[in-house]
Structures are given as C-alpha cells and as structure tokens.
PDB file of C-alpha atoms in Angstrom:
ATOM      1  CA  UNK A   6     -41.967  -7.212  37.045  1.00  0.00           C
ATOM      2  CA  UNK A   7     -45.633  -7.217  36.383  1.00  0.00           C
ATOM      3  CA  UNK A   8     -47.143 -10.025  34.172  1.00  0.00           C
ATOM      4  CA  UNK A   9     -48.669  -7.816  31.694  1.00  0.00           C
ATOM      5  CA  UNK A  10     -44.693  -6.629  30.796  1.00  0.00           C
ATOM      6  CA  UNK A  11     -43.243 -10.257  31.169  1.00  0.00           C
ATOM      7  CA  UNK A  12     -46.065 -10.950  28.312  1.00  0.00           C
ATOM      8  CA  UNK A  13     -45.665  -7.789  26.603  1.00  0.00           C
ATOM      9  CA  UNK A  14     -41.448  -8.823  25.977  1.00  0.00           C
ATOM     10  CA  UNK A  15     -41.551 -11.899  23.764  1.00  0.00           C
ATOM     11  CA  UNK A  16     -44.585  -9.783  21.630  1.00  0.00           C
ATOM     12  CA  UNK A  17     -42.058  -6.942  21.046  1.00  0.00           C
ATOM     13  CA  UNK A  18     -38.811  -9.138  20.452  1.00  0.00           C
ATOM     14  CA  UNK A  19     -40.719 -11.136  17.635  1.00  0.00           C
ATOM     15  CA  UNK A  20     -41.997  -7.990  16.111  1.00  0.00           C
ATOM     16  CA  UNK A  21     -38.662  -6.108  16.143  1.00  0.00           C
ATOM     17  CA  UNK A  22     -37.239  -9.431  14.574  1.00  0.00           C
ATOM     18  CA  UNK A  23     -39.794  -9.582  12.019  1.00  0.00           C
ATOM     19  CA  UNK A  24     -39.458  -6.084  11.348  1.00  0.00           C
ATOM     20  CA  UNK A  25     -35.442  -7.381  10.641  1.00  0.00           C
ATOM     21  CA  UNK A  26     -35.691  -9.844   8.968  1.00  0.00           C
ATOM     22  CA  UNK A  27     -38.530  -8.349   6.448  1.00  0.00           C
ATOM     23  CA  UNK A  28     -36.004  -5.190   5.454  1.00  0.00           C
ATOM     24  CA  UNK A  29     -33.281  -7.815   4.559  1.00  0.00           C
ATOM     25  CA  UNK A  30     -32.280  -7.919   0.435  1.00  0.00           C
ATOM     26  CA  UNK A  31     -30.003 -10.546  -0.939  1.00  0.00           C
ATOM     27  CA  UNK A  32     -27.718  -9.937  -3.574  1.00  0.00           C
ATOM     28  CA  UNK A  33     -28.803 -12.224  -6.228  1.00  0.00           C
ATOM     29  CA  UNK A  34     -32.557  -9.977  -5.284  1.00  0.00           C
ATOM     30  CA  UNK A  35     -30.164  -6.655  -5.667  1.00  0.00           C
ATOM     31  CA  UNK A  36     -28.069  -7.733  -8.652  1.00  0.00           C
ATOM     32  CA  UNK A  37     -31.673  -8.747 -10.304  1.00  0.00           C
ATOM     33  CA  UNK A  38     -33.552  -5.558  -9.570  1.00  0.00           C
ATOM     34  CA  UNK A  39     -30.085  -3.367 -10.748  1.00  0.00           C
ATOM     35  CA  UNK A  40     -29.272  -5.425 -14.051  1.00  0.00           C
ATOM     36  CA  UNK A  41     -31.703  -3.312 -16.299  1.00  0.00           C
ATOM     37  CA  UNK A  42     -30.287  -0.536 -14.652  1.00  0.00           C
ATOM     38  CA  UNK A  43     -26.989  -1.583 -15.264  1.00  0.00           C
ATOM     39  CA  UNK A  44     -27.565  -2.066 -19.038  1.00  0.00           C
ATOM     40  CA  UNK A  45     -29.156   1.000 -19.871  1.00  0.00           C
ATOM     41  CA  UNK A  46     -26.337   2.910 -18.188  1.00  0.00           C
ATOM     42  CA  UNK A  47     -23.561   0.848 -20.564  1.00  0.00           C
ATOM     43  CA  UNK A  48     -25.801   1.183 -23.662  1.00  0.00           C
ATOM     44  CA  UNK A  49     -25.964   5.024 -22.768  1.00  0.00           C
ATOM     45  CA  UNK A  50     -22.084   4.934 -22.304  1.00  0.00           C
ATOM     46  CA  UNK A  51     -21.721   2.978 -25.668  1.00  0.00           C
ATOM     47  CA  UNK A  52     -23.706   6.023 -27.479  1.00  0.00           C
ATOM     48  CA  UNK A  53     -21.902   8.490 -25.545  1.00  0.00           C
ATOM     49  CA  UNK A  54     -18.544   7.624 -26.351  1.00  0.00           C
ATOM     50  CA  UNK A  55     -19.786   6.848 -30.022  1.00  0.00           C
ATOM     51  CA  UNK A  56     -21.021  10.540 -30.146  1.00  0.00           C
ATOM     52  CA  UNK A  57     -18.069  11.980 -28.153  1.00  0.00           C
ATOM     53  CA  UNK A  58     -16.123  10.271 -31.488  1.00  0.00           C
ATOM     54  CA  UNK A  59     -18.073  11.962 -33.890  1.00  0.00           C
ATOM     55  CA  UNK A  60     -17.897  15.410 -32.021  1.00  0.00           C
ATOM     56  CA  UNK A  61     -14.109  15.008 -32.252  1.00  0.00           C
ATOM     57  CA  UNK A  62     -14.030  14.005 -35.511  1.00  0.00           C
ATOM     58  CA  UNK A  63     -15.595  16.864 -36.947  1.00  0.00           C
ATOM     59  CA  UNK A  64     -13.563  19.491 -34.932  1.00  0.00           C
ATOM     60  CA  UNK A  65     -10.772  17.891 -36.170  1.00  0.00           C
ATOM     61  CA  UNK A  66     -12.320  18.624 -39.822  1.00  0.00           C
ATOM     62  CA  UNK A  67     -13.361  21.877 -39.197  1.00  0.00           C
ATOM     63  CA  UNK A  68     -10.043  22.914 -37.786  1.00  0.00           C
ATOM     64  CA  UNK A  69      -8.165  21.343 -41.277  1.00  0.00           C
ATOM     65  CA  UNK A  70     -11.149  23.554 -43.175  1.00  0.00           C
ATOM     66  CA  UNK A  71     -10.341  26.711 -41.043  1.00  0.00           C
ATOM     67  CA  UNK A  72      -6.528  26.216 -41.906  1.00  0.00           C
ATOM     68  CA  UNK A  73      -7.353  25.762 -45.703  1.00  0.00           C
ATOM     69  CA  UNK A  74      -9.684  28.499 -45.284  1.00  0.00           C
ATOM     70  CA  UNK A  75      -7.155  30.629 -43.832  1.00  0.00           C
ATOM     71  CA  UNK A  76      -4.400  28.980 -46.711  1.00  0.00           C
ATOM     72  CA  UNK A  77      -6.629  30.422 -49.527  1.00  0.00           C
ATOM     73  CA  UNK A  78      -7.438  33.804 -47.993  1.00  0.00           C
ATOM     74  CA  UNK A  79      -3.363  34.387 -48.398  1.00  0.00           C
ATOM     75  CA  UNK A  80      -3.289  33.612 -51.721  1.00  0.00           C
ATOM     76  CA  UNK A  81      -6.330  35.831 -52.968  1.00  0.00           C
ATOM     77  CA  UNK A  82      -4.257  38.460 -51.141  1.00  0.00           C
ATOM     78  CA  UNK A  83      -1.512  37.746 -53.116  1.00  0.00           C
ATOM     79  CA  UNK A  84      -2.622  37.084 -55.844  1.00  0.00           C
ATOM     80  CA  UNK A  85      -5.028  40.410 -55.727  1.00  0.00           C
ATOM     81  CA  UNK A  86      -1.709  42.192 -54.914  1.00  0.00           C
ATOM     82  CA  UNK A  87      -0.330  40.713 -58.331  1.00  0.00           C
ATOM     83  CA  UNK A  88      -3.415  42.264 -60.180  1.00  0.00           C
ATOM     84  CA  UNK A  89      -3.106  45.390 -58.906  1.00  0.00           C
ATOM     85  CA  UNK A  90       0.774  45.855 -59.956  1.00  0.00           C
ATOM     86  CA  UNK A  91      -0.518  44.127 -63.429  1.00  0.00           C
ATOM     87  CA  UNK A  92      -3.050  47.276 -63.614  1.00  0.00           C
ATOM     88  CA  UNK A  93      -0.789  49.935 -62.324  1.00  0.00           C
ATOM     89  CA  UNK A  94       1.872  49.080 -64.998  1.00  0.00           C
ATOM     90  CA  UNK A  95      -1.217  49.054 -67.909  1.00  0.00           C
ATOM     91  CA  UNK A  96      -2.041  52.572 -66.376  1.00  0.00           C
ATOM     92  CA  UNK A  97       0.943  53.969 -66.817  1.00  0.00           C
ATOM     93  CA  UNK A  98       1.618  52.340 -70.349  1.00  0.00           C
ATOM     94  CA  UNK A  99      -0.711  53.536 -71.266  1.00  0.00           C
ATOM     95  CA  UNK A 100      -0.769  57.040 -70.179  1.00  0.00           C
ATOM     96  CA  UNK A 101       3.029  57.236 -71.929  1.00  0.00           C
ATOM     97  CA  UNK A 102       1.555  55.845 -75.686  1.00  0.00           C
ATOM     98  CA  UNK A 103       0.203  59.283 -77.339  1.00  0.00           C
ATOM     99  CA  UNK A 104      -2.787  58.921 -78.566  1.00  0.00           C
ATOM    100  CA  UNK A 105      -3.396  59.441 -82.484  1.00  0.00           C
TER     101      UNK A 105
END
C-alpha cells in the first residue's frame, strides 16, 4: 500500500464514525420531541369519542321521533277514517229527513 492510502484510512474511519455517532437519537430525546405529539393525538381522541357520543345520541332521538312520527301518522288515519263514516252517516240522515 501507498502512504497516501495508509493516511487516507484512519481520515475515513473517523468520519464514517462521526457520521454514526451524529445520526444516533436516545429515547428520553425521542420520547421528548413525540410527547406534544402524543397529547394532541389523545386530546383529539378525547373530542372524538365525545362527539362520536353525541352523534349517537341524537340518532338514537331521531329514530324514537321517526317512530312517534310514524305512531301519530296512524292515528290521523284513523281517526280521519272515523270522520269520514261520521259524515257519510250525516249525509245520508240527512238526505232521508224531508225537508219542510
């Protein structure tokens, strides 16, 4: 080997290593740079499941009002069914009374 590549050797292993060791994170660095992260994304999870409560809630209310809704429809029916017979049999008591 020539001496400018026996020189050239230790030059490149210590800037590899450096290179190394530079890239290197500890956790306590990670679990410092990710705890804001970290509590944002359970605050957001918090809200979430708060609104995914409230979005259940009310379909559960507007189901009960659609069922009422529904409940109440069958009764005008019936009930309009009861008028009608009510007027048919004034009609036709009236159509048998002779008129003076």
């Amino acid at each position: 080997m020539s001496a400018s590549v026996t020189k050239m050797v230790p030059a490149a292993v210590i800037l590899f290593g450096a290179m190394g060791l530079g890239g290197c994170a500890t956790k306590s660095y990670v679990r410092e740079q990710i705890a804001p992260v970290s509590q944002r994304v359970d605050a957001l999870e918090a809200k979430l499941n708060e609104t995914d409560g409230t979005a259940k809630s009310a379909l559960s209310q507007a189901q009960a009002a659609s069922g009422q809704a529904q409940n109440n429809g069958q009764r005008l029916d019936q009930l309009n069914a009861r008028v009608d017979g009510i007027e048919q049999r004034m009609a036709e008591s009236q159509k048998k009374k002779p008129r003076n």
